[in-house]
Coordinates of C-alpha atoms and ligand atoms in Angstrom, one line a residue:
M1 CA 24.8 97.4 5.4
S2 CA 26.8 94.5 7.0
T3 CA 25.1 91.3 7.9
P4 CA 25.3 90.7 11.6
S5 CA 27.2 87.6 12.5
T6 CA 25.5 84.9 14.5
P7 CA 26.8 81.9 16.3
F8 CA 24.8 79.8 13.8
A9 CA 26.6 81.1 10.7
A10 CA 29.1 78.3 10.8
A11 CA 26.5 75.5 10.8
P12 CA 27.1 73.3 7.8
S13 CA 24.3 73.2 5.3
R14 CA 23.1 69.7 4.3
A15 CA 21.7 69.7 0.8
N16 CA 19.9 66.4 1.5
P17 CA 18.4 66.1 4.9
I18 CA 17.4 62.5 4.2
P19 CA 19.8 60.0 5.9
D20 CA 21.1 57.3 3.6
P21 CA 21.0 54.0 5.5
A22 CA 23.4 52.5 3.0
S23 CA 26.1 54.9 4.1
E24 CA 25.7 53.9 7.8
P25 CA 27.5 50.9 9.3
R26 CA 25.3 47.8 9.2
W27 CA 23.8 47.7 12.7
V28 CA 21.0 45.3 13.4
D29 CA 18.9 47.1 16.0
L30 CA 16.3 44.8 17.5
R31 CA 15.8 46.8 20.7
S32 CA 12.4 48.2 19.7
D33 CA 10.2 49.2 16.7
T34 CA 10.5 52.8 18.0
V35 CA 14.0 53.0 16.4
T36 CA 12.4 53.1 12.9
L37 CA 13.4 56.2 10.9
P38 CA 10.9 58.2 8.8
T39 CA 10.6 57.1 5.2
V40 CA 11.6 59.4 2.3
A41 CA 7.9 59.9 1.5
M42 CA 7.3 61.1 5.1
Y43 CA 10.0 63.7 4.7
Q44 CA 8.4 64.8 1.4
C45 CA 5.0 65.1 3.1
M46 CA 6.6 67.1 5.9
L47 CA 8.1 69.6 3.4
T48 CA 4.8 70.3 1.7
A49 CA 2.3 70.0 4.6
A50 CA -0.3 72.8 5.0
L51 CA 0.3 74.3 8.5
G52 CA -1.5 76.4 11.1
D53 CA -1.4 77.0 14.8
D54 CA -2.9 74.0 16.5
G55 CA -3.2 75.8 19.8
L56 CA -5.0 78.8 18.2
D57 CA -7.4 78.1 15.4
G58 CA -6.1 74.7 14.3
D59 CA -3.6 73.1 12.0
P60 CA -5.1 71.6 8.8
T61 CA -2.8 68.7 8.5
V62 CA -3.4 67.7 12.2
R63 CA -7.1 67.9 11.5
R64 CA -6.7 65.6 8.5
L65 CA -4.7 63.1 10.6
E66 CA -7.3 63.2 13.5
Q67 CA -10.1 62.6 11.1
A68 CA -8.3 59.8 9.2
V69 CA -7.4 57.9 12.4
A70 CA -11.0 58.4 13.8
A71 CA -12.4 57.0 10.5
L72 CA -9.9 54.1 10.6
M73 CA -11.0 53.2 14.2
G74 CA -14.7 53.8 13.5
K75 CA -14.8 56.6 16.2
E76 CA -16.3 60.0 16.1
C77 CA -13.2 62.1 16.8
G78 CA -9.4 61.9 17.1
L79 CA -6.9 64.0 19.0
Y80 CA -3.2 64.2 18.0
V81 CA -0.8 64.0 21.0
P82 CA 3.0 63.8 21.3
T83 CA 3.0 60.2 22.6
A84 CA 0.8 57.2 23.2
T85 CA 1.7 57.6 26.9
M86 CA -0.1 60.9 26.8
A87 CA -3.0 59.4 24.9
N88 CA -3.4 56.7 27.5
L89 CA -3.2 59.3 30.3
L90 CA -5.9 61.4 28.6
A91 CA -8.1 58.4 28.4
V92 CA -7.8 58.0 32.2
L93 CA -8.2 61.7 33.0
T94 CA -11.4 61.9 30.9
Q95 CA -13.0 58.7 31.9
A96 CA -12.1 58.0 35.5
D97 CA -12.9 60.5 38.2
R98 CA -10.6 61.1 41.1
G99 CA -10.9 58.3 43.7
T100 CA -12.1 55.7 41.3
R101 CA -10.1 52.6 40.1
V102 CA -8.8 51.6 36.7
L103 CA -8.5 47.9 36.0
L104 CA -5.7 46.6 33.8
E105 CA -3.9 43.4 33.0
A106 CA -1.0 43.0 35.4
G107 CA 1.6 43.2 32.7
A108 CA 0.1 46.3 31.0
H109 CA 2.4 49.0 29.6
M110 CA 0.1 51.6 31.2
L111 CA 0.7 50.0 34.6
L112 CA 4.4 49.2 34.4
S113 CA 6.0 51.6 31.9
E114 CA 4.3 55.0 31.9
G115 CA 5.8 56.7 34.9
G116 CA 2.8 56.1 37.2
G117 CA 0.1 58.2 35.5
A118 CA -2.4 57.1 38.0
Q119 CA -0.9 59.6 40.5
L120 CA -1.6 62.5 38.2
A121 CA -5.2 61.4 37.6
G122 CA -5.8 60.7 41.3
V123 CA -7.0 57.2 40.6
S124 CA -5.6 53.8 41.5
Y125 CA -4.5 51.2 38.9
V126 CA -5.4 47.6 39.8
G127 CA -3.5 44.9 37.9
L128 CA -5.2 41.6 37.3
A129 CA -2.8 38.8 36.2
G130 CA -4.1 37.2 33.0
A131 CA -2.8 34.7 30.4
G132 CA -1.5 35.9 27.0
G133 CA -2.3 39.5 27.9
R134 CA -6.0 38.7 28.4
L135 CA -7.9 39.9 31.5
P136 CA -9.3 37.1 33.7
L137 CA -13.0 37.5 33.0
E138 CA -14.4 36.0 36.2
A139 CA -12.1 38.0 38.4
L140 CA -13.0 41.1 36.4
A141 CA -16.7 40.6 36.8
A142 CA -16.3 39.9 40.5
L143 CA -14.4 43.1 41.1
L144 CA -16.9 45.1 39.1
Q145 CA -19.7 43.8 41.3
D146 CA -18.1 44.7 44.7
A147 CA -20.4 47.5 45.8
D148 CA -18.3 48.5 48.9
A149 CA -15.0 48.9 47.1
P150 CA -14.0 52.2 45.3
R151 CA -15.9 52.4 42.0
I152 CA -14.2 51.0 38.9
A153 CA -14.6 53.7 36.3
L154 CA -12.4 52.3 33.5
V155 CA -11.2 48.9 32.2
C156 CA -8.1 49.0 30.0
Q157 CA -6.9 46.4 27.5
E158 CA -3.7 46.3 25.4
N159 CA -3.6 44.9 21.9
T160 CA -1.1 43.8 20.9
H161 CA 0.1 43.1 24.4
L162 CA 3.8 43.9 24.8
N163 CA 4.7 42.0 27.9
A164 CA 2.8 38.9 26.6
G165 CA 5.3 38.9 23.7
G166 CA 3.3 41.0 21.3
A167 CA 0.3 38.7 21.8
V168 CA -2.9 39.4 19.9
L169 CA -6.1 39.6 22.0
P170 CA -8.9 37.6 20.3
L171 CA -11.9 39.7 19.3
D172 CA -14.4 37.5 21.3
H173 CA -12.3 38.2 24.4
M174 CA -12.4 41.9 23.8
Q175 CA -16.1 41.8 23.2
A176 CA -16.6 39.9 26.5
V177 CA -14.5 42.5 28.4
R178 CA -16.6 45.3 26.9
Q179 CA -19.9 43.6 27.8
I180 CA -18.8 42.9 31.4
A181 CA -17.5 46.5 31.9
H182 CA -20.4 48.3 30.3
A183 CA -22.9 46.2 32.2
A184 CA -21.3 47.5 35.4
G185 CA -21.2 51.1 34.2
A186 CA -17.5 51.2 33.5
R187 CA -15.9 52.6 30.3
V188 CA -13.3 50.6 28.2
H189 CA -10.0 52.0 26.9
L190 CA -7.7 50.2 24.5
D191 CA -3.9 50.8 24.6
G192 CA -3.6 50.1 20.9
A193 CA 0.0 51.4 20.6
R194 CA 0.4 48.4 18.2
L195 CA -3.2 48.0 17.2
M196 CA -2.2 48.0 13.5
N197 CA 0.0 44.9 14.2
A198 CA -3.0 43.2 15.8
A199 CA -5.3 44.1 12.8
V200 CA -2.7 42.7 10.4
A201 CA -2.3 39.5 12.4
L202 CA -6.0 39.0 12.7
G203 CA -6.7 40.0 9.1
V204 CA -9.4 42.4 10.2
S205 CA -9.9 46.2 10.0
P206 CA -8.7 48.4 12.9
A207 CA -12.4 49.3 13.5
A208 CA -13.3 45.7 14.0
I209 CA -10.9 45.7 17.0
A210 CA -11.7 49.2 18.2
Q211 CA -15.5 48.6 18.2
H212 CA -15.0 46.8 21.5
T213 CA -13.6 49.9 23.3
D214 CA -14.8 53.4 24.0
T215 CA -11.5 55.1 23.5
V216 CA -8.3 53.8 21.7
A217 CA -4.7 55.1 21.6
L218 CA -2.7 54.5 18.5
C219 CA 1.1 55.1 18.4
L220 CA 2.4 56.4 15.1
S221 CA 6.1 56.0 15.9
K222 CA 6.4 52.2 16.5
G223 CA 6.2 49.9 13.5
L224 CA 4.4 52.7 11.6
S225 CA 7.7 54.6 11.5
A226 CA 6.6 58.2 12.0
P227 CA 9.2 60.1 14.0
A228 CA 6.7 60.9 16.8
G229 CA 3.1 61.2 17.7
A230 CA 0.0 59.3 18.6
V231 CA -3.7 59.7 18.3
L232 CA -6.5 59.2 20.9
A233 CA -9.8 58.3 19.2
G234 CA -13.3 58.0 20.8
P235 CA -16.7 59.7 21.3
A236 CA -16.9 63.5 20.6
S237 CA -17.9 64.4 24.1
T238 CA -14.9 62.5 25.6
L239 CA -12.5 64.0 23.1
V240 CA -13.6 67.6 23.9
E241 CA -12.5 66.9 27.5
A242 CA -9.3 65.2 26.3
R243 CA -8.4 68.3 24.3
R244 CA -8.8 70.4 27.5
H245 CA -6.7 68.1 29.5
R246 CA -4.0 67.9 26.7
K247 CA -3.6 71.7 27.2
M248 CA -3.1 71.1 30.9
L249 CA -0.4 68.5 30.3
G250 CA 1.4 70.8 27.9
G251 CA 0.6 68.6 24.9
T252 CA -0.9 71.3 22.7
Q253 CA 1.6 72.2 20.0
R254 CA 1.7 74.8 17.3
Q255 CA 2.7 74.1 13.7
I256 CA 2.7 70.5 14.5
G257 CA 1.2 69.5 11.2
V258 CA 4.8 69.2 10.2
L259 CA 4.9 66.0 12.2
A260 CA 1.3 65.0 11.7
A261 CA 2.1 64.9 7.9
A262 CA 4.5 62.1 8.6
G263 CA 1.8 60.4 10.7
L264 CA -0.7 60.7 7.9
E265 CA 1.7 59.1 5.4
A266 CA 2.5 56.4 8.1
I267 CA -1.1 55.3 8.5
H268 CA -1.7 55.2 4.7
T269 CA 1.4 53.3 3.7
Q270 CA 3.0 51.5 6.7
P271 CA 0.3 49.0 7.8
A272 CA 1.0 47.1 4.6
T273 CA 4.6 46.6 5.7
L274 CA 3.8 45.1 9.1
A275 CA 3.1 41.5 7.8
Q276 CA 6.7 41.5 6.6
D277 CA 7.8 42.5 10.2
H278 CA 5.8 39.6 11.5
A279 CA 7.4 37.2 9.0
M280 CA 10.8 38.4 10.0
A281 CA 10.0 37.8 13.7
A282 CA 8.8 34.3 12.9
W283 CA 11.9 33.6 11.0
L284 CA 14.1 35.0 13.7
S285 CA 12.4 32.8 16.3
Q286 CA 12.7 29.7 14.0
G287 CA 16.4 30.4 13.3
L288 CA 17.2 30.8 17.0
R289 CA 15.4 27.7 18.0
A290 CA 17.2 25.7 15.3
D291 CA 20.6 27.1 16.3
L292 CA 20.6 27.3 20.1
P293 CA 20.5 24.9 23.0
T294 CA 17.1 24.3 24.5
T295 CA 18.2 25.9 27.8
L296 CA 17.4 29.2 26.0
G297 CA 13.6 29.7 25.8
I298 CA 12.6 31.3 22.5
T299 CA 9.0 32.5 22.2
L300 CA 6.9 31.9 19.1
P301 CA 5.8 35.3 18.0
S302 CA 2.3 36.1 16.8
T303 CA 3.4 39.6 15.7
N304 CA 6.8 41.4 15.8
I305 CA 8.2 40.6 19.2
V306 CA 10.4 37.6 20.3
F307 CA 11.6 37.0 23.8
M308 CA 14.7 35.0 24.6
D309 CA 14.8 33.6 28.2
L310 CA 18.2 32.9 29.6
P311 CA 18.9 30.0 32.0
P312 CA 18.6 30.8 35.7
T313 CA 22.4 31.0 36.2
G314 CA 25.2 32.4 34.2
P315 CA 25.7 35.8 32.6
D316 CA 22.6 38.0 32.7
S317 CA 20.8 39.8 30.0
A318 CA 23.0 42.9 30.2
A319 CA 26.1 40.8 29.7
W320 CA 24.5 39.2 26.6
A321 CA 23.5 42.6 25.2
Q322 CA 27.0 43.9 25.8
A323 CA 28.5 40.8 24.1
L324 CA 26.2 41.2 21.0
L325 CA 27.5 44.8 20.5
S326 CA 30.8 43.4 19.1
H327 CA 28.7 41.7 16.4
A328 CA 26.9 45.0 15.6
V329 CA 23.6 43.6 17.0
R330 CA 21.6 45.6 19.5
V331 CA 19.1 43.9 21.8
R332 CA 17.2 45.0 24.9
P333 CA 17.5 43.4 28.3
W334 CA 13.9 42.9 29.6
G335 CA 14.6 42.1 33.2
P336 CA 17.8 40.3 34.3
R337 CA 17.1 36.9 32.5
R338 CA 15.0 38.0 29.4
I339 CA 16.1 39.6 26.2
R340 CA 13.6 41.4 23.9
L341 CA 14.0 41.3 20.1
V342 CA 11.7 43.4 18.0
T343 CA 11.5 43.4 14.2
H344 CA 10.6 46.4 12.2
R345 CA 11.1 47.8 8.7
H346 CA 14.9 48.1 9.0
I347 CA 15.1 44.3 9.8
D348 CA 15.3 42.3 6.6
A349 CA 16.3 38.7 5.9
Q350 CA 20.0 39.6 6.0
A351 CA 19.6 41.3 9.3
V352 CA 17.8 38.3 10.8
E353 CA 20.6 36.0 9.5
Q354 CA 23.2 38.3 11.1
A355 CA 21.3 38.3 14.4
V356 CA 20.9 34.5 14.5
H357 CA 24.6 34.1 13.7
A358 CA 25.7 36.6 16.3
I359 CA 23.4 35.2 19.1
G360 CA 24.6 31.7 18.3
H361 CA 28.2 32.9 18.6
V362 CA 27.6 34.6 21.9
A363 CA 25.7 31.6 23.2
R364 CA 28.6 29.3 22.6
R365 CA 30.8 31.7 24.6
L366 CA 28.4 32.6 27.5
L367 CA 26.5 29.4 28.1
P368 CA 28.1 26.8 30.4
Ligands
PLP1 C1 5.3 52.2 23.3 C2 4.0 51.8 24.0 C3 3.3 52.8 24.6 C4 3.7 54.3 24.7 O1 4.0 54.8 23.5 P1 4.9 56.2 23.4 O2 4.4 56.8 22.2 O3 6.3 55.8 23.4 O4 4.5 57.0 24.6 C5 2.1 52.5 25.2 N1 1.7 51.2 25.2 C6 2.4 50.2 24.6 C7 1.8 48.8 24.6 C8 3.6 50.5 24.0 O5 4.3 49.5 23.5

């Protein structure tokens, strides 16, 4: 019997599927902590994970991850989803009825960078400008007490707060927001995509942060380095509804324990590495401030994000990003006059030095 030939027969076999960073050119990629690759241990966990059909009768590895994240957050249940964006949308779909309003800080990722999820939920998002990513408490309380306006069903916080430069919300602030919201009958959701960075920076457990929220979204593929995935955690009754809505959004996957296995390994081993990311961001900021003219504004990071603000005239952020490519440094334009630099587990001391050197070089060329 002859073997039928397939178009796939010529595909090269790779004995070792694990990429070897040492064989790659030395790029310093500061665009985001989402560029992190899985660890070798994650690949090993993926190879041996117990799998099932998560859309039929469940996947055992997904169940373990959901339980582990729920325990970490001090919540009853967890739900594995493809992205933190979907986790945030599920928090809205399950806690804000159509026609109600959702309050967020004006720079919130949910408001600015998630494709307009409010439209799918049939609610309106109201942004309140705050300092350092914090909601303005008096304005929040006033809005919640306006009986004639559409009901506010949900108040969202973000910790760490991306557009506030990775700012960490203080626990007493989160507690105040929760008290004000609950007193007015509104639920509280935390976009905790980088909640583990906040926990490390504050030196507290994730549950100490998540106690001030009804539901919380944790992203596994930022600094935690899993290839994909996020978990929504919260009360069992809300999570039953979230599971139903996940089906509607097409987020129910099958043998997805193969990815959840990497997520499980991530939550056990990667939080311990985040302090190093924060130290690298601090060092990057310090190096840039020492090396560059003061016409460039360099933020002092509290976690893993540094912003560099360009002077109002001269080449824009895209021109800087382009110029840095010839030094093998990748950065992210964040609006026309701001550049975003994010540290993560592939950014070591040598990478920071290369970035500081490259940015200094480009500054001498592009600044007047
Ligand atoms: C990245 C990010 C998200 C969305 O995460 P995805 O998993 O990429 O959808 C949500 N909130 C914040 C603050 C983020 O930084």
